[in-house]
CSV table of C-alpha atoms and ligand atoms in Angstrom, one decimal:
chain,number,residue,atom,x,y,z
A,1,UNK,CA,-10.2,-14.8,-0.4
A,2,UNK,CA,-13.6,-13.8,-0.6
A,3,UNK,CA,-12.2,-10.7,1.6
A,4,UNK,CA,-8.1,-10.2,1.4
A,5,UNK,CA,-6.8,-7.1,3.4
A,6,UNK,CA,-3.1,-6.3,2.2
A,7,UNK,CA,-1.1,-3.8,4.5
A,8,UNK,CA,2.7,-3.0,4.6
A,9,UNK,CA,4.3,-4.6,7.2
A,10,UNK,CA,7.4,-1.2,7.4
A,11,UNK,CA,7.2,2.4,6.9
A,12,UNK,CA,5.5,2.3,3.1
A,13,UNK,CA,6.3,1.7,-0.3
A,14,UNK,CA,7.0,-2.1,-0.2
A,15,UNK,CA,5.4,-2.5,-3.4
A,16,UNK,CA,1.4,-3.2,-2.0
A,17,UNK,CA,0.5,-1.5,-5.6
A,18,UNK,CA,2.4,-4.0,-7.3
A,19,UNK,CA,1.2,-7.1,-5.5
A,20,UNK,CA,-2.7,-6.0,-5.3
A,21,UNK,CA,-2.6,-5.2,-9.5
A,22,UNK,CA,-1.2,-8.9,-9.8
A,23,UNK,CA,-3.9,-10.5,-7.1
A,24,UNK,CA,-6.5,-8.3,-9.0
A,25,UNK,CA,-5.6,-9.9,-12.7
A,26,UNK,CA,-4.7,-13.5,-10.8
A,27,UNK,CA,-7.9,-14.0,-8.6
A,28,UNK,CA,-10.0,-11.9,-11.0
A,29,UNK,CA,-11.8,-9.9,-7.7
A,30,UNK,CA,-15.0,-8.5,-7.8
A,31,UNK,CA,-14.2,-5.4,-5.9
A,32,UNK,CA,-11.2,-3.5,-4.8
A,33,UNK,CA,-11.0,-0.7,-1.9
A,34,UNK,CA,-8.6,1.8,-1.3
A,35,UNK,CA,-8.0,3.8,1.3
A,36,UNK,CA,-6.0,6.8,3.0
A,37,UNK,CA,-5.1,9.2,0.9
A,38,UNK,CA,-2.9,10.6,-1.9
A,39,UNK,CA,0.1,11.2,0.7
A,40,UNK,CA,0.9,7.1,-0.7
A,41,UNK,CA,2.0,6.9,-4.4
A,42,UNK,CA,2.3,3.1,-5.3
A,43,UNK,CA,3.7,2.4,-8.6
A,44,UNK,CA,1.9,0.2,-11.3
A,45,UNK,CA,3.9,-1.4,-14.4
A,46,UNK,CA,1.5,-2.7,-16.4
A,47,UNK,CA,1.4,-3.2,-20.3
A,48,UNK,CA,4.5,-0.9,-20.5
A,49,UNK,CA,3.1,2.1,-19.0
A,50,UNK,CA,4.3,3.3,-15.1
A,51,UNK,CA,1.3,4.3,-13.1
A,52,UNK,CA,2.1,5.9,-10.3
A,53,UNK,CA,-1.3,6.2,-8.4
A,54,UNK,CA,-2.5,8.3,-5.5
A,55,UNK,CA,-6.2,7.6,-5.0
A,56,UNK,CA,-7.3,5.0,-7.8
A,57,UNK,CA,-7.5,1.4,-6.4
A,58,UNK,CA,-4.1,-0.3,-7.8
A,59,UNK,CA,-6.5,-3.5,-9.2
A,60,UNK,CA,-7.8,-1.0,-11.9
A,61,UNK,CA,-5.6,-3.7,-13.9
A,62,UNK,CA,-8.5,-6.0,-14.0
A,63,UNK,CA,-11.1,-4.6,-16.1
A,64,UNK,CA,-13.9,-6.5,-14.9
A,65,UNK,CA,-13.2,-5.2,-11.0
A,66,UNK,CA,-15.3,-2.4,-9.3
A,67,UNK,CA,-12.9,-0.2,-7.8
A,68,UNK,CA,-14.0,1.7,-4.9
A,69,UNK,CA,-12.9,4.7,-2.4
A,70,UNK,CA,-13.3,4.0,1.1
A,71,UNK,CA,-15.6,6.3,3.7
A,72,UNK,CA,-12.5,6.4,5.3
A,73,UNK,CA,-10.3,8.2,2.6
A,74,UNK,CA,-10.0,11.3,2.0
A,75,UNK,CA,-9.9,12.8,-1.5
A,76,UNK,CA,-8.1,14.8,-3.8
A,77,UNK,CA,-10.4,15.6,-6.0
A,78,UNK,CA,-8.9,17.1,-9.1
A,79,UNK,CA,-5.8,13.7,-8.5
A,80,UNK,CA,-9.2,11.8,-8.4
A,81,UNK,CA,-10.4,12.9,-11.4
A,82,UNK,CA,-7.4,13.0,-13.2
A,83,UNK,CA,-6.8,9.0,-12.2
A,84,UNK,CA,-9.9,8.2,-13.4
A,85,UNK,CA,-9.4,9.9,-16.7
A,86,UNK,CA,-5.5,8.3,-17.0
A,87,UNK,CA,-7.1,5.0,-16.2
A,88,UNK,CA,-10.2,5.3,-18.2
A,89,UNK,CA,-12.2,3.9,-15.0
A,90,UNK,CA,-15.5,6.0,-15.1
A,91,UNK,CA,-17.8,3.2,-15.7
A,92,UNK,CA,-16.3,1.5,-12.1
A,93,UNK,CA,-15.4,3.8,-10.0
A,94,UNK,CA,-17.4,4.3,-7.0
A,95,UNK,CA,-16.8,6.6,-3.9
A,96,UNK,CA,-18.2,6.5,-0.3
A,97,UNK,CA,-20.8,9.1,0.0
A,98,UNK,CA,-18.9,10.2,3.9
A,99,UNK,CA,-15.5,10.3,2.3
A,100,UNK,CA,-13.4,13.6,3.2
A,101,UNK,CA,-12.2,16.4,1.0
A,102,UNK,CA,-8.7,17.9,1.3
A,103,UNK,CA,-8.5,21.7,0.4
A,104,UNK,CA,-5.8,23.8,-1.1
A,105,UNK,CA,-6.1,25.4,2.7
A,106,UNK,CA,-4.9,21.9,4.0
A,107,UNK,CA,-2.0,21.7,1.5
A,108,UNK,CA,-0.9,25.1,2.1
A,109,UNK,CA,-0.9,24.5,6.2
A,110,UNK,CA,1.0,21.3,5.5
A,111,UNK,CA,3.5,22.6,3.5
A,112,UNK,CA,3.9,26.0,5.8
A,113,UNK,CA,3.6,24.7,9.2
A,114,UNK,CA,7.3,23.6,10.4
A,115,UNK,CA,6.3,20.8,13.2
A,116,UNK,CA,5.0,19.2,10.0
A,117,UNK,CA,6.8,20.1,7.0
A,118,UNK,CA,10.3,19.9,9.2
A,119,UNK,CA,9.9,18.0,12.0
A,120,UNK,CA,7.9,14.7,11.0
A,121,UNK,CA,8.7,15.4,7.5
A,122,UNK,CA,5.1,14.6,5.9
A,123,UNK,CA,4.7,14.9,1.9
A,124,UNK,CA,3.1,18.3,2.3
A,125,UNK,CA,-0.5,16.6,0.4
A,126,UNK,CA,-2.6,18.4,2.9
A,127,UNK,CA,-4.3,15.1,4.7
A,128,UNK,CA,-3.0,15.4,8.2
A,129,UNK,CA,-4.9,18.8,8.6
A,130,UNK,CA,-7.7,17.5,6.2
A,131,UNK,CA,-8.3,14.8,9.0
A,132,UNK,CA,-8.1,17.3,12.1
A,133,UNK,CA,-10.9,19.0,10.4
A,134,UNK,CA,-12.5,15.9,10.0
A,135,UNK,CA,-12.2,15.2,13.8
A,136,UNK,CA,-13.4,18.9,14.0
A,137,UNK,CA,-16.3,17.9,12.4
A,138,UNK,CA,-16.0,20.7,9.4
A,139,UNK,CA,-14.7,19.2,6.9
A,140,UNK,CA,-16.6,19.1,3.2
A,141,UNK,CA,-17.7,14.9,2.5
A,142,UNK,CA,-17.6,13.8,-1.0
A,143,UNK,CA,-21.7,14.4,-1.1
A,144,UNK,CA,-21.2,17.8,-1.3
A,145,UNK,CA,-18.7,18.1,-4.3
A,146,UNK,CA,-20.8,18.2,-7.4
A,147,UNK,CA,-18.2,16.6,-9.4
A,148,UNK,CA,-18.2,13.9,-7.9
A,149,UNK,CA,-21.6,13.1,-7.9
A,150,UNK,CA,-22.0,10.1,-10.7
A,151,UNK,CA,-19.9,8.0,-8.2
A,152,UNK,CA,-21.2,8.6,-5.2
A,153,UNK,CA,-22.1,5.3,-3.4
A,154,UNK,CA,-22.3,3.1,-0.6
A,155,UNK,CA,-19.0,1.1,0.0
A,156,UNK,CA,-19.9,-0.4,3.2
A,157,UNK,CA,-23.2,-1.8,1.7
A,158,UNK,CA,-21.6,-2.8,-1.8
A,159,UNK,CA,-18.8,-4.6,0.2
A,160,UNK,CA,-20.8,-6.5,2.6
A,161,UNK,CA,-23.5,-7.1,0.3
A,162,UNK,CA,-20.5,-8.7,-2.3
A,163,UNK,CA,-19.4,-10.6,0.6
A,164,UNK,CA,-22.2,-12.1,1.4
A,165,UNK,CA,-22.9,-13.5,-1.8
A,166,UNK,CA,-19.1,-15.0,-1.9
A,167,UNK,CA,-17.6,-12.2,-4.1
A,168,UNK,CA,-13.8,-11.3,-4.0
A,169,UNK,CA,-13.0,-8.3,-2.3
A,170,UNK,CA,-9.5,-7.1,-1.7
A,171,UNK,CA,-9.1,-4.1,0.6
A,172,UNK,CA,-5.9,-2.1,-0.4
A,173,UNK,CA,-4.1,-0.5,2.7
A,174,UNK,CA,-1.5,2.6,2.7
A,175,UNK,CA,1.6,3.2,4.4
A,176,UNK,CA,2.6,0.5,7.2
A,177,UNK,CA,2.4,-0.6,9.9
A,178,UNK,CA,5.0,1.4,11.8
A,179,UNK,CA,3.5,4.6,10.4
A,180,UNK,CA,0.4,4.0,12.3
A,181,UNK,CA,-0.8,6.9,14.7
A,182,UNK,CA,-1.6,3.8,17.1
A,183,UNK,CA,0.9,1.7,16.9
A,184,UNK,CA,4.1,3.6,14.5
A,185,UNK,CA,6.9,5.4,15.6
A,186,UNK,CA,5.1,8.4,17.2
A,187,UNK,CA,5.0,11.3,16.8
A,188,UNK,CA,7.3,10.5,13.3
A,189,UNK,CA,3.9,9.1,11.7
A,190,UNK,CA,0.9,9.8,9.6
A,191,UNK,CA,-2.3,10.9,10.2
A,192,UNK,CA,-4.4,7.7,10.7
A,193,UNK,CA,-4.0,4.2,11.8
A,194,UNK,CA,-2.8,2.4,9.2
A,195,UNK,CA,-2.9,-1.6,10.1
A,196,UNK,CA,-5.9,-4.0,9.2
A,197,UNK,CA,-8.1,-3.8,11.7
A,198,UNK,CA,-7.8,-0.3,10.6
A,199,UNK,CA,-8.3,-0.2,7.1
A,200,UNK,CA,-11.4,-2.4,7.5
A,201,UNK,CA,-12.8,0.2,10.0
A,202,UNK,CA,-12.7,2.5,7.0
A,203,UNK,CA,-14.4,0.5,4.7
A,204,UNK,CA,-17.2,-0.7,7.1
A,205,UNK,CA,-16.0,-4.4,7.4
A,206,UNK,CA,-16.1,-6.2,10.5
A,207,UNK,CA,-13.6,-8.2,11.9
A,208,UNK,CA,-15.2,-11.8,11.4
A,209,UNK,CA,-15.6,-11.3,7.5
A,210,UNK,CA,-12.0,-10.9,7.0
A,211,UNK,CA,-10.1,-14.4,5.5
A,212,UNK,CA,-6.6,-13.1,4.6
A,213,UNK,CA,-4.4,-10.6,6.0
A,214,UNK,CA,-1.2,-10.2,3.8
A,215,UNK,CA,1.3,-8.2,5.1
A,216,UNK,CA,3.7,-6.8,2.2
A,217,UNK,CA,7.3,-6.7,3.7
A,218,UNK,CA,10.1,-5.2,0.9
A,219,UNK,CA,13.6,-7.3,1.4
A,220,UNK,CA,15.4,-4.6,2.8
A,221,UNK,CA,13.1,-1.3,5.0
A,222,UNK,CA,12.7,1.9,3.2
A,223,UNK,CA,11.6,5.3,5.4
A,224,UNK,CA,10.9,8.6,3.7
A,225,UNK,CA,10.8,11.6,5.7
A,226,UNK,CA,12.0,12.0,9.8
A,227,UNK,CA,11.5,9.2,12.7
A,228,UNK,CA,13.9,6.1,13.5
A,229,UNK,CA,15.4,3.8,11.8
A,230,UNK,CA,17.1,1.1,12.7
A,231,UNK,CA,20.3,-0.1,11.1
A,232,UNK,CA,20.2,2.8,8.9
A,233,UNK,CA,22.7,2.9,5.9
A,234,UNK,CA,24.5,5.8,5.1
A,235,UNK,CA,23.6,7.2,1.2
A,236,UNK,CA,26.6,5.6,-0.1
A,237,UNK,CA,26.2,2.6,1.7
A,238,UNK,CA,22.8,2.4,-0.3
A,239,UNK,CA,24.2,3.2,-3.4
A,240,UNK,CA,26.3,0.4,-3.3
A,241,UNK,CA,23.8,-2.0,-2.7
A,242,UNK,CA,21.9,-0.6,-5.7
A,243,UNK,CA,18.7,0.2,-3.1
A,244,UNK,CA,18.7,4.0,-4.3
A,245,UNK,CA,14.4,5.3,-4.2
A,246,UNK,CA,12.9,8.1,-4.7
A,247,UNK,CA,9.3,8.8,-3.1
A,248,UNK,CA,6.3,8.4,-5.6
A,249,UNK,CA,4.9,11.5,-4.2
A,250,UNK,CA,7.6,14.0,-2.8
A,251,UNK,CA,10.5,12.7,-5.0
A,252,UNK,CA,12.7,12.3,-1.5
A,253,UNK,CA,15.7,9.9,-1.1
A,254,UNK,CA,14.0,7.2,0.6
A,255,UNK,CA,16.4,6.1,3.5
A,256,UNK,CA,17.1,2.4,3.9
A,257,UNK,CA,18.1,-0.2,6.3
A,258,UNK,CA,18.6,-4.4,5.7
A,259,UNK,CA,15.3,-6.3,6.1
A,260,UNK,CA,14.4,-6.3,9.9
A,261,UNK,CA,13.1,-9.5,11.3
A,262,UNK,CA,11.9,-7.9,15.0
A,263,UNK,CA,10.0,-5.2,12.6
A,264,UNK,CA,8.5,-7.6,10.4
A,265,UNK,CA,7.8,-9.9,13.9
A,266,UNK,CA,5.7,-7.3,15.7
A,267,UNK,CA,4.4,-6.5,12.3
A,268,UNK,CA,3.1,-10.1,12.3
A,269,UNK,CA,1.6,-9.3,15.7
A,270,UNK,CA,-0.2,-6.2,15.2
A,271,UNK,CA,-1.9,-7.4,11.4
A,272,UNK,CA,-2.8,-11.2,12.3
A,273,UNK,CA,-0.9,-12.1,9.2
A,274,UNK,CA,-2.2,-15.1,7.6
A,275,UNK,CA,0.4,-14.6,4.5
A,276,UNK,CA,3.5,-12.7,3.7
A,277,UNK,CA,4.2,-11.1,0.7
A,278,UNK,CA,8.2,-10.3,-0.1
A,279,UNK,CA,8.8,-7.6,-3.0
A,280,UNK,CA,12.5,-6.6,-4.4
A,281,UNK,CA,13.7,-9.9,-3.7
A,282,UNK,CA,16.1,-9.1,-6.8
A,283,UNK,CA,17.7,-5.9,-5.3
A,284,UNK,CA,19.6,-8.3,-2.9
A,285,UNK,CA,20.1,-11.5,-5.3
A,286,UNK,CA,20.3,-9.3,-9.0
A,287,UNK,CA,20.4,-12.9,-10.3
A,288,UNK,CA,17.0,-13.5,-9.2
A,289,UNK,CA,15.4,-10.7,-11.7
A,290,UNK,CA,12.1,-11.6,-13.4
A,291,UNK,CA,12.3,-15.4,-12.2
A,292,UNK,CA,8.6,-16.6,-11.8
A,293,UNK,CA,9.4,-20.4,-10.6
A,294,UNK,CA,10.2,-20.5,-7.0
A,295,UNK,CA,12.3,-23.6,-8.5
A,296,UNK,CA,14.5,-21.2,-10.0
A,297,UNK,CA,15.9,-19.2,-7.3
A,298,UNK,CA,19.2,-19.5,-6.4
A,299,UNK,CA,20.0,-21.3,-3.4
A,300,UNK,CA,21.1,-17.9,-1.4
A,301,UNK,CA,17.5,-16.4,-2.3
A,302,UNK,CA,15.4,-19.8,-1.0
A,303,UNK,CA,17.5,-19.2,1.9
A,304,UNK,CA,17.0,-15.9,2.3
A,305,UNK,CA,12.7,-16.7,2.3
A,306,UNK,CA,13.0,-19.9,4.5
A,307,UNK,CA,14.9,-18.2,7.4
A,308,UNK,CA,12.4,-15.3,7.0
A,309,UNK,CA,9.2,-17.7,6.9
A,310,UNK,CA,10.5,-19.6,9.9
A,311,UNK,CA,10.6,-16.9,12.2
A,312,UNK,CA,7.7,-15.4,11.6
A,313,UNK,CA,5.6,-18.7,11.1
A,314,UNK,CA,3.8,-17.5,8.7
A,315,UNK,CA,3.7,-18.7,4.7
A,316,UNK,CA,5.5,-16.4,2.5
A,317,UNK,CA,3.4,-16.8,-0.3
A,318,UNK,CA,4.4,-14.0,-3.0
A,319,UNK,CA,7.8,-13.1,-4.2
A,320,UNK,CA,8.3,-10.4,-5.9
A,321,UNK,CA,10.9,-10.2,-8.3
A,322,UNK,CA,11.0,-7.1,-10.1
A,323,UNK,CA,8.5,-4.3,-10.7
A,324,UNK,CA,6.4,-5.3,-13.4
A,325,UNK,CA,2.9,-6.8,-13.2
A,326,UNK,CA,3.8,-11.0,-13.6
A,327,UNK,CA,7.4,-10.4,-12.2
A,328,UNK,CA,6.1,-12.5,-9.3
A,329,UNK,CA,6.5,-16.2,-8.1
A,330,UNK,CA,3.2,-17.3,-7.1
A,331,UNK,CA,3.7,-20.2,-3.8
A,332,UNK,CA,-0.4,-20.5,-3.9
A,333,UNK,CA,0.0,-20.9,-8.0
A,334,UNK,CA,2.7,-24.1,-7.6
A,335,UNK,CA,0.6,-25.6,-4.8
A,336,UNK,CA,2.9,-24.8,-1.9
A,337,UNK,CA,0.6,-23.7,0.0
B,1,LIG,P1,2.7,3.2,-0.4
B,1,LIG,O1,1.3,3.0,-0.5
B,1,LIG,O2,3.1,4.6,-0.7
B,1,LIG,O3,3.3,2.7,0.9
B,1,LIG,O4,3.5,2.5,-1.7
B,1,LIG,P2,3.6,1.0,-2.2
B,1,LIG,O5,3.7,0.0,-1.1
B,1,LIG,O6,2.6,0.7,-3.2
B,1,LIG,O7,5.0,1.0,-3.0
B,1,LIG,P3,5.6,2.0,-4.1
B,1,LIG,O8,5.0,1.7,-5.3
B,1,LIG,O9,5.6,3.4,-3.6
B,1,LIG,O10,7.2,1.6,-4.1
B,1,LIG,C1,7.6,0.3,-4.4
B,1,LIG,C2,8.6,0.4,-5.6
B,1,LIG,O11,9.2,-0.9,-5.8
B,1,LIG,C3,8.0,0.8,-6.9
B,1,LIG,O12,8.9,1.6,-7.6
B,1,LIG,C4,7.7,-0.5,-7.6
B,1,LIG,O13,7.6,-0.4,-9.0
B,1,LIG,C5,8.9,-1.3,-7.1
B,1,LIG,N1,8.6,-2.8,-7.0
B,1,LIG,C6,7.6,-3.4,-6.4
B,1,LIG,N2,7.8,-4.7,-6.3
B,1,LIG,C7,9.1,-4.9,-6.9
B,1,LIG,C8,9.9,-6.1,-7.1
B,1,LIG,O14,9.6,-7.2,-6.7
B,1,LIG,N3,11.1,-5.8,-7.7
B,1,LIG,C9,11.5,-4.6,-8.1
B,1,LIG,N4,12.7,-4.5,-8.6
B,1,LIG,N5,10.8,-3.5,-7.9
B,1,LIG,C10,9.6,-3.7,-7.3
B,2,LIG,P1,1.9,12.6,6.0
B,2,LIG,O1,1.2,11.3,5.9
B,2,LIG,O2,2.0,13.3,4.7
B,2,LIG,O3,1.4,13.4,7.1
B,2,LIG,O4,3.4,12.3,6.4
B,2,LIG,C1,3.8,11.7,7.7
B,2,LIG,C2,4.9,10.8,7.6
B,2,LIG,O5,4.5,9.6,6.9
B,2,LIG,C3,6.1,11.3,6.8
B,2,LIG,O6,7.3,10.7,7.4
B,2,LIG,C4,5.9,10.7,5.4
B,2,LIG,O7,7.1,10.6,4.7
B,2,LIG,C5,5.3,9.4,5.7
B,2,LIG,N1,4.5,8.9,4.6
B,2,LIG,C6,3.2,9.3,4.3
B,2,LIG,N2,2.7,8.6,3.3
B,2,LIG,C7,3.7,7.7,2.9
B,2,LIG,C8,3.8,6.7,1.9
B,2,LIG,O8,2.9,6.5,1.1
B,2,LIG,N3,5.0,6.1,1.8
B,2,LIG,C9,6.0,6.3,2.7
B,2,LIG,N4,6.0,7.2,3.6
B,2,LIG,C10,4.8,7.9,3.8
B,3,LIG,MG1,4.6,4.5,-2.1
């Protein structure tokens, strides 16, 4: 804090939903960011409901937080609308004037065109060929849909602006790290680069107002659609171990692998982690469900963190340890760190 930028550190769905609705409640922030686009789903469980949201910032949680879309994004706008409405955010939602607009012609190209649907394996949600037409320079900008218009903003200048008078602003990244069109496993990635550096570039941040870079690593790698992976399971291999997900967005299988320490290493590299976050902790130790004292691990699981924290040299400072909200052991809360 004031500005935190959390990013997965595999291929997606670590659970950066989970961990920016808990920092959102925890740090009570001022302002939240999202960006991408509604090709991520992360999943919400918060006063017994499931959200499983595809544009809204996941911090909607806190009530008091402005949530905001990035000039980055690109929107969906009926799945905008309908967020909003589910999360009963229109008095704080705000979105970048020079965001893009996905059209049902982009959805219907990414779901018909095989080197995407078949090949790479996308979710079919139309933003790789909403951001060609964006490079095109044709695409429609969220000042010119009239729906949108009560929250249309600034979010470079509300972001800076907050920063500069010491405000808490987290900036809530998509994907990961090796589904970056930079840095990922080309050409098995998405449409946009996905790390920090990134993700600020789409908000309008610079690089010296950023404090914290958390890197969300899952304890074991999921990947959903084509593209390596290494030390892949088989599907029974995964059902054994209990690690059986489905995609938020496409309902797919999500293909898994144990957690990968070279991954999460150049991960490290290419976000400047200054903290780790590790989700799921109990789908490898079931015992460990719901525990929110890092005292009461058991001694596998500490092991488990330790080894991880002392090869990447960098804290490990929230464990996640099931999927609701406060299913979390919070190192920063007990003073570790
Ligand atoms: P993308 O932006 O699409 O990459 O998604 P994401 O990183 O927000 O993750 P997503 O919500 O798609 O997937 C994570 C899954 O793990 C969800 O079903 C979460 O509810 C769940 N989850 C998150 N943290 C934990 C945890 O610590 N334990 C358990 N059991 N489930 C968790
Ligand atoms: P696209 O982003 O829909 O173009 O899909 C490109 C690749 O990124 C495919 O392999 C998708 O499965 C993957 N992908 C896109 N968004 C997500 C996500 O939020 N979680 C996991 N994988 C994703
Ligand atoms: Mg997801």
């Amino acid at each position: 804090m004031p500005l935190t930028v959390v990013v997965g550190g595999f291929f997606g769905d670590e659970g950066k939903g989970k961990i920016v609705s808990y920092l959102a409640l925890k740090d009570k922030i001022d302002i939240a960011v999202r960006t991408g686009s509604v090709n991520a789903g992360h999943t919400v469980v918060w006063n017994n409901n499931t959200y499983k949201l595809r544009m809204m910032p996941s911090a909607f949680t806190y009530e008091k937080a402005r949530l905001l879309i990035a000039a980055g994004a690109n929107i969906n706008v009926k799945i905008l609308l309908e967020e909003i409405e589910l999360t009963k955010t229109h008095n704080r939602i705000g979105v970048d004037a020079q965001a893009s607009i996905i059209e049902e012609h982009h959805i219907q190209e990414d779901k018909t065109d095989t080197h995407l649907s078949k090949n790479i394996g996308t979710t079919g949600q139309g933003v790789g060929p909403a951001i060609a037409d964006r490079v095109r320079r044709r695409s429609k900008l969220a000042r010119d849909i009239p729906e949108l218009k009560p929250y249309i903003t600034d979010v470079a200048l509300e972001v800076n602006r907050a920063l500069e008078d010491g405000k808490k602003v987290i900036i809530e990244g998509t994907q990961a790290t090796f589904l970056s069109l930079y840095h990922g496993t080309y050409p098995y990635v998405t449409g946009r680069d996905t790390i920090a550096s990134a993700v600020c570039s789409e908000v309008g941040v610079g690089p010296k107002k950023v404090d914290e870079v958390l890197v969300v690593f899952k304890s074991y790698v999921t990947r959903v659609g084509e593209g390596p992976l290494e030390n892949e399971l088989t599907p029974e291999e995964i059902e054994k171990r209990g690690w059986i997900e489905r995609a938020t967005v496409t309902g797919r299988i999500r293909r898994a692998a144990p957690f990968n320490i070279e991954y999460a290493k150049r991960a490290v590299m290419l976000n400047s982690a200054t903290q780790i976050a590790i989700t799921k902790l109990d789908s490898i130790f079931p015992e460990c469900r719901g525990i929110r004292r890092y005292q009461d691990l058991t001694k596998e699981a500490k092991q488990f963190i330790r080894e991880i924290e002392e090869q990447l040299k960098v804290p490990i400072t929230l464990i996640g340890t099931g999927p609701e909200v406060y299913d979390i052991i919070d190192l920063r809360e007990e003073g570790v760190y």
